[in-house]
Amino acid sequence: MRKPGTDENNVQMTDVVCDFCRSEWTDERPMVEGHRGSTICGKCLATAYMSVVLNDDNTAPTGFTCTLCLEQRDDAGWQSPAHDEAVVCRRCIKQSAGVLHKSDEYNWSKPIG
Ligand SMILES: [Zn+2]
Ligand SMILES: [Zn+2]
């Protein structure tokens, strides 16, 4: 997400915060963008991946709307422990993990069991 008051024509890294933990985007903290400026950081993504993909958990409320793809989903998902309204679906977790895993910009790899 963007901080309130962000100039959309001149978005700085520090204007971008993770929807799930509200940490700022830094060189050390990779971010993946979803729709409408939604973002998930590498740390939250790793937690979500471990929970939903590796452990087959589902912490999302039934019929949730995914923060990243903005779709109402009936698959599993991960709800931010800090911010209830931030939920990411299994599909977006896998997709985002794939993007970050392949990116040369960041030293992020998919968690392994
Ligand atoms: Zn985060
Ligand atoms: Zn999604």
XYZ file of N, CA, C and O and ligand atoms in Angstrom:
454
model
N 0.847 -1.184 0.000
C 0.000 0.000 0.000
C 0.886 1.240 0.000
O 2.064 1.157 0.304
N 0.287 2.324 -0.377
C 1.001 3.595 -0.332
C 0.639 4.322 0.961
O -0.491 4.239 1.414
N 1.612 5.068 1.459
C 1.292 5.917 2.601
C 0.343 7.011 2.142
O 0.406 7.435 0.994
N -0.515 7.502 3.067
C -1.404 8.601 2.680
C -0.572 9.807 2.233
O 0.478 10.081 2.811
N -1.011 10.465 1.183
C -0.318 11.659 0.725
C 0.801 11.389 -0.258
O 1.526 12.300 -0.648
N 0.946 10.130 -0.676
C 1.986 9.801 -1.646
C 1.677 10.447 -2.994
O 0.547 10.414 -3.456
N 2.686 11.050 -3.598
C 2.543 11.611 -4.936
C 2.633 10.466 -5.941
O 3.689 9.900 -6.157
N 1.481 10.116 -6.539
C 1.420 8.953 -7.436
C 2.341 9.096 -8.648
O 2.685 8.124 -9.297
N 2.713 10.328 -8.977
C 3.599 10.535 -10.120
C 5.057 10.456 -9.734
O 5.942 10.525 -10.583
N 5.304 10.373 -8.445
C 6.684 10.366 -7.983
C 6.777 9.525 -6.711
O 7.080 10.019 -5.632
N 6.502 8.241 -6.858
C 6.455 7.349 -5.704
C 7.872 6.964 -5.287
O 8.665 6.511 -6.095
N 8.190 7.197 -4.026
C 9.489 6.832 -3.482
C 9.385 5.480 -2.781
O 8.304 5.081 -2.365
N 10.523 4.833 -2.621
C 10.511 3.541 -1.926
C 9.882 3.656 -0.541
O 9.121 2.793 -0.114
N 10.188 4.741 0.168
C 9.684 4.901 1.536
C 8.182 5.207 1.580
O 7.578 5.181 2.645
N 7.586 5.495 0.410
C 6.125 5.697 0.349
C 5.390 4.370 0.314
O 4.177 4.312 0.521
N 6.127 3.319 0.000
C 5.503 2.009 -0.199
C 5.677 1.174 1.062
O 6.792 0.970 1.534
N 4.567 0.729 1.630
C 4.634 -0.135 2.814
C 3.860 -1.424 2.557
O 2.901 -1.448 1.797
N 4.320 -2.475 3.191
C 3.673 -3.776 3.065
C 2.265 -3.702 3.661
O 2.085 -3.197 4.764
N 1.277 -4.198 2.932
C -0.102 -4.211 3.435
C -0.245 -5.097 4.669
O -1.172 -4.928 5.457
N 0.659 -6.034 4.829
C 0.505 -7.070 5.853
C 1.245 -6.759 7.153
O 0.864 -7.230 8.205
N 2.337 -5.986 7.085
C 3.057 -5.643 8.323
C 3.381 -4.153 8.414
O 3.921 -3.702 9.413
N 3.044 -3.411 7.351
C 3.245 -1.954 7.301
C 4.715 -1.541 7.390
O 5.030 -0.442 7.832
N 5.622 -2.421 6.992
C 7.028 -2.053 6.928
C 7.314 -1.342 5.608
O 6.713 -1.655 4.588
N 8.258 -0.405 5.666
C 8.628 0.313 4.449
C 9.452 -0.568 3.515
O 10.187 -1.441 3.942
N 9.345 -0.238 2.250
C 10.149 -0.901 1.222
C 11.589 -0.391 1.310
O 11.820 0.819 1.306
N 12.528 -1.311 1.430
C 13.954 -0.936 1.434
C 14.696 -1.871 0.489
O 14.127 -2.828 -0.020
N 15.974 -1.582 0.287
C 16.781 -2.446 -0.578
C 16.866 -3.855 -0.016
O 17.014 -4.823 -0.748
N 16.806 -3.967 1.298
C 16.915 -5.283 1.930
C 15.569 -5.983 2.040
O 15.516 -7.154 2.369
N 14.490 -5.212 1.858
C 13.173 -5.818 2.007
C 12.447 -5.838 0.666
O 11.900 -4.848 0.239
N 12.480 -6.977 0.001
C 11.815 -7.056 -1.293
C 10.310 -6.899 -1.152
O 9.751 -7.198 -0.101
N 9.680 -6.408 -2.202
C 8.222 -6.226 -2.217
C 7.679 -6.752 -3.543
O 8.307 -6.589 -4.574
N 6.497 -7.326 -3.483
C 5.791 -7.692 -4.697
C 4.503 -6.895 -4.740
O 3.806 -6.787 -3.729
N 4.211 -6.317 -5.890
C 3.008 -5.507 -6.039
C 1.830 -6.319 -6.532
O 1.963 -7.160 -7.414
N 0.677 -6.062 -5.952
C -0.567 -6.625 -6.463
C -1.330 -5.533 -7.180
O -0.744 -4.573 -7.673
N -2.648 -5.671 -7.211
C -3.465 -4.663 -7.865
C -3.618 -3.437 -6.985
O -3.545 -3.511 -5.768
N -3.869 -2.299 -7.622
C -4.132 -1.025 -6.950
C -3.136 -0.709 -5.849
O -3.503 -0.315 -4.741
N -1.865 -0.920 -6.130
C -0.823 -0.486 -5.203
C -0.677 -1.347 -3.965
O 0.054 -1.002 -3.051
N -1.381 -2.482 -3.918
C -1.204 -3.359 -2.768
C 0.162 -4.035 -2.860
O 0.663 -4.280 -3.954
N 0.765 -4.294 -1.699
C 2.097 -4.886 -1.700
C 2.248 -5.883 -0.558
O 1.632 -5.748 0.497
N 3.101 -6.872 -0.812
C 3.471 -7.806 0.249
C 4.986 -7.881 0.262
O 5.624 -7.940 -0.791
N 5.575 -7.837 1.456
C 7.034 -7.861 1.553
C 7.524 -9.313 1.603
O 6.751 -10.250 1.858
N 8.808 -9.480 1.372
C 9.400 -10.813 1.324
C 9.239 -11.582 2.616
O 9.070 -12.800 2.617
N 9.258 -10.859 3.730
C 9.151 -11.522 5.027
C 7.743 -12.090 5.241
O 7.569 -13.241 5.644
N 6.739 -11.270 4.948
C 5.355 -11.743 5.069
C 5.081 -12.849 4.058
O 4.384 -13.819 4.363
N 5.639 -12.693 2.873
C 5.430 -13.694 1.835
C 6.027 -15.038 2.253
O 5.407 -16.088 2.053
N 7.196 -14.999 2.865
C 7.823 -16.245 3.323
C 6.968 -16.915 4.398
O 6.761 -18.130 4.379
N 6.430 -16.104 5.321
C 5.557 -16.639 6.373
C 4.297 -17.245 5.763
O 3.879 -18.352 6.115
N 3.700 -16.519 4.822
C 2.486 -16.995 4.159
C 2.764 -18.273 3.377
O 1.973 -19.222 3.397
N 3.885 -18.313 2.710
C 4.247 -19.475 1.899
C 4.430 -20.702 2.780
O 3.925 -21.785 2.477
N 5.131 -20.517 3.885
C 5.355 -21.640 4.798
C 4.027 -22.159 5.344
O 3.789 -23.356 5.421
N 3.152 -21.226 5.728
C 1.888 -21.604 6.317
C 0.959 -22.282 5.299
O 0.515 -23.411 5.500
N 0.683 -21.600 4.205
C -0.359 -22.060 3.290
C 0.142 -23.111 2.294
O -0.527 -24.103 2.038
N 1.336 -22.884 1.752
C 1.818 -23.794 0.716
C 2.500 -25.015 1.325
O 2.203 -26.150 0.967
N 3.381 -24.799 2.291
C 4.132 -25.928 2.834
C 3.357 -26.696 3.906
O 3.408 -27.915 3.968
N 2.637 -25.960 4.762
C 1.921 -26.652 5.850
C 0.440 -26.869 5.575
O -0.282 -27.390 6.422
N -0.027 -26.411 4.394
C -1.426 -26.574 4.042
C -2.380 -25.940 5.052
O -3.480 -26.444 5.274
N -1.962 -24.867 5.670
C -2.822 -24.158 6.617
C -3.732 -23.190 5.862
O -3.467 -22.854 4.713
N -4.746 -22.738 6.551
C -5.629 -21.727 5.993
C -6.058 -20.823 7.133
O -6.846 -21.223 7.981
N -5.521 -19.610 7.173
C -5.865 -18.703 8.267
C -6.838 -17.622 7.794
O -7.146 -16.699 8.533
N -7.279 -17.743 6.546
C -8.149 -16.711 5.980
C -9.600 -16.967 6.345
O -10.031 -18.108 6.445
N -10.376 -15.897 6.555
C -11.809 -16.067 6.790
C -12.485 -16.592 5.514
O -12.015 -16.316 4.416
N -13.576 -17.329 5.659
C -14.296 -17.889 4.503
C -14.768 -16.779 3.576
O -15.268 -15.761 4.039
N -14.622 -16.997 2.286
C -15.107 -16.024 1.318
C -14.370 -14.702 1.343
O -14.929 -13.662 1.015
N -13.101 -14.727 1.764
C -12.314 -13.502 1.872
C -12.039 -12.893 0.499
O -12.085 -13.584 -0.519
N -11.729 -11.621 0.497
C -11.267 -10.957 -0.713
C -9.768 -10.756 -0.591
O -9.288 -10.196 0.392
N -9.025 -11.242 -1.562
C -7.576 -11.180 -1.523
C -7.095 -9.740 -1.713
O -7.564 -9.029 -2.597
N -6.168 -9.327 -0.856
C -5.638 -7.970 -0.906
C -4.838 -7.726 -2.187
O -4.810 -6.611 -2.698
N -4.215 -8.763 -2.718
C -3.363 -8.571 -3.897
C -4.118 -8.647 -5.222
O -3.924 -7.810 -6.092
N -4.981 -9.671 -5.400
C -5.674 -9.797 -6.695
C -7.076 -9.199 -6.646
O -7.739 -9.091 -7.678
N -7.534 -8.816 -5.457
C -8.829 -8.165 -5.250
C -10.009 -9.055 -5.626
O -11.111 -8.567 -5.843
N -9.762 -10.345 -5.718
C -10.844 -11.269 -6.047
C -11.347 -11.936 -4.784
O -10.580 -12.176 -3.856
N -12.655 -12.256 -4.796
C -13.187 -13.039 -3.699
C -12.806 -14.492 -3.941
O -13.093 -15.039 -5.005
N -12.129 -15.099 -2.982
C -11.521 -16.404 -3.206
C -12.132 -17.456 -2.294
O -12.492 -17.169 -1.164
N -12.237 -18.683 -2.804
C -12.645 -19.747 -1.889
C -11.540 -20.782 -1.706
O -11.773 -21.851 -1.166
N -10.320 -20.462 -2.147
C -9.191 -21.341 -1.828
C -8.589 -20.901 -0.490
O -9.099 -20.008 0.162
N -7.519 -21.544 -0.099
C -6.896 -21.205 1.173
C -6.213 -19.839 1.071
O -5.937 -19.347 -0.019
N -5.947 -19.254 2.221
C -5.271 -17.969 2.224
C -4.579 -17.719 3.555
O -4.690 -18.520 4.487
N -3.844 -16.614 3.615
C -3.129 -16.235 4.824
C -3.573 -14.846 5.238
O -3.541 -13.910 4.446
N -4.011 -14.744 6.485
C -4.443 -13.459 7.023
C -3.323 -12.865 7.862
O -2.714 -13.577 8.666
N -3.044 -11.610 7.660
C -2.012 -10.949 8.455
C -2.381 -11.000 9.926
O -3.491 -10.643 10.297
N -1.461 -11.452 10.793
C -1.763 -11.480 12.226
C -1.892 -10.071 12.800
O -2.534 -9.874 13.827
N -1.306 -9.094 12.135
C -1.302 -7.727 12.657
C -2.441 -6.880 12.097
O -2.935 -5.972 12.762
N -2.844 -7.162 10.869
C -3.862 -6.335 10.217
C -4.896 -7.240 9.555
O -4.703 -7.727 8.453
N -6.027 -7.428 10.269
C -7.083 -8.357 9.869
C -7.548 -8.231 8.425
O -7.932 -9.202 7.797
N -7.548 -7.005 7.919
C -8.121 -6.780 6.583
C -7.180 -7.227 5.473
O -7.568 -7.313 4.326
N -5.928 -7.528 5.820
C -4.959 -7.952 4.820
C -4.917 -9.480 4.739
O -4.516 -10.154 5.680
N -5.392 -9.997 3.602
C -5.444 -11.443 3.386
C -4.923 -11.724 1.980
O -5.253 -11.010 1.038
N -4.090 -12.744 1.855
C -3.576 -13.082 0.529
C -3.968 -14.521 0.192
O -3.926 -15.401 1.051
N -4.399 -14.735 -1.047
C -4.844 -16.067 -1.450
C -3.653 -16.945 -1.834
O -2.575 -16.450 -2.148
N -3.886 -18.250 -1.817
C -2.855 -19.227 -2.128
C -2.248 -18.991 -3.525
O -1.053 -19.084 -3.718
N -3.125 -18.661 -4.462
C -2.646 -18.426 -5.829
C -1.646 -17.257 -5.880
O -0.593 -17.336 -6.503
N -1.999 -16.148 -5.187
C -1.105 -14.987 -5.177
C 0.176 -15.292 -4.412
O 1.246 -14.789 -4.765
N 0.085 -16.085 -3.350
C 1.287 -16.452 -2.600
C 2.257 -17.181 -3.532
O 3.444 -16.863 -3.597
N 1.718 -18.160 -4.274
C 2.578 -18.948 -5.160
C 3.146 -18.097 -6.292
O 4.322 -18.184 -6.630
N 2.282 -17.258 -6.855
C 2.719 -16.388 -7.952
C 3.795 -15.416 -7.495
O 4.838 -15.269 -8.126
N 3.536 -14.748 -6.367
C 4.478 -13.753 -5.862
C 5.798 -14.400 -5.471
O 6.876 -13.843 -5.707
N 5.709 -15.582 -4.867
C 6.930 -16.294 -4.488
C 7.740 -16.647 -5.732
O 8.976 -16.555 -5.729
N 7.043 -17.014 -6.801
C 7.723 -17.316 -8.054
C 8.443 -16.099 -8.606
O 9.590 -16.178 -9.058
N 7.779 -14.944 -8.534
C 8.360 -13.692 -9.039
C 9.613 -13.323 -8.252
O 10.664 -13.044 -8.814
N 9.496 -13.343 -6.918
C 10.638 -12.951 -6.079
C 11.781 -13.945 -6.190
O 12.944 -13.579 -6.195
N 11.415 -15.211 -6.272
C 12.415 -16.269 -6.352
C 13.293 -16.076 -7.588
O 14.501 -16.268 -7.539
N 12.674 -15.655 -8.676
C 13.394 -15.510 -9.947
C 14.118 -14.174 -10.067
O 15.022 -14.022 -10.881
N 13.684 -13.195 -9.270
C 14.244 -11.854 -9.402
C 15.725 -11.818 -9.013
O 16.123 -12.333 -7.970
N 16.528 -11.177 -9.847
C 17.959 -11.042 -9.550
C 18.217 -9.898 -8.589
O 19.282 -9.789 -7.994
N 17.220 -9.017 -8.463
C 17.378 -7.830 -7.637
C 17.509 -8.171 -6.155
O 18.145 -7.462 -5.398
N 16.846 -9.236 -5.760
C 16.791 -9.564 -4.343
C 17.329 -10.963 -4.090
O 17.223 -11.832 -4.923
N 17.827 -11.114 -2.912
C 18.314 -12.410 -2.492
C 17.200 -13.097 -1.690
O 17.246 -13.165 -0.465
N 16.186 -13.531 -2.387
C 15.021 -14.151 -1.732
C 14.752 -15.472 -2.403
O 14.699 -15.555 -3.632
N 14.615 -16.504 -1.646
C 14.219 -17.768 -2.271
C 13.067 -18.392 -1.505
O 12.856 -18.099 -0.317
N 12.330 -19.232 -2.198
C 11.170 -19.868 -1.600
C 11.593 -20.681 -0.375
O 12.585 -21.408 -0.439
N 10.862 -20.546 0.714
C 11.183 -21.367 1.889
C 11.023 -22.845 1.544
O 10.148 -23.200 0.760
N 11.874 -23.656 2.112
C 11.722 -25.094 1.912
C 11.408 -25.731 3.250
O 12.043 -25.429 4.246
N 10.408 -26.573 3.248
C 9.832 -27.248 4.398
C 10.588 -27.392 5.665
O 11.540 -26.894 6.066
Zn 5.250 -7.468 5.324
Zn -5.044 -13.295 -4.660
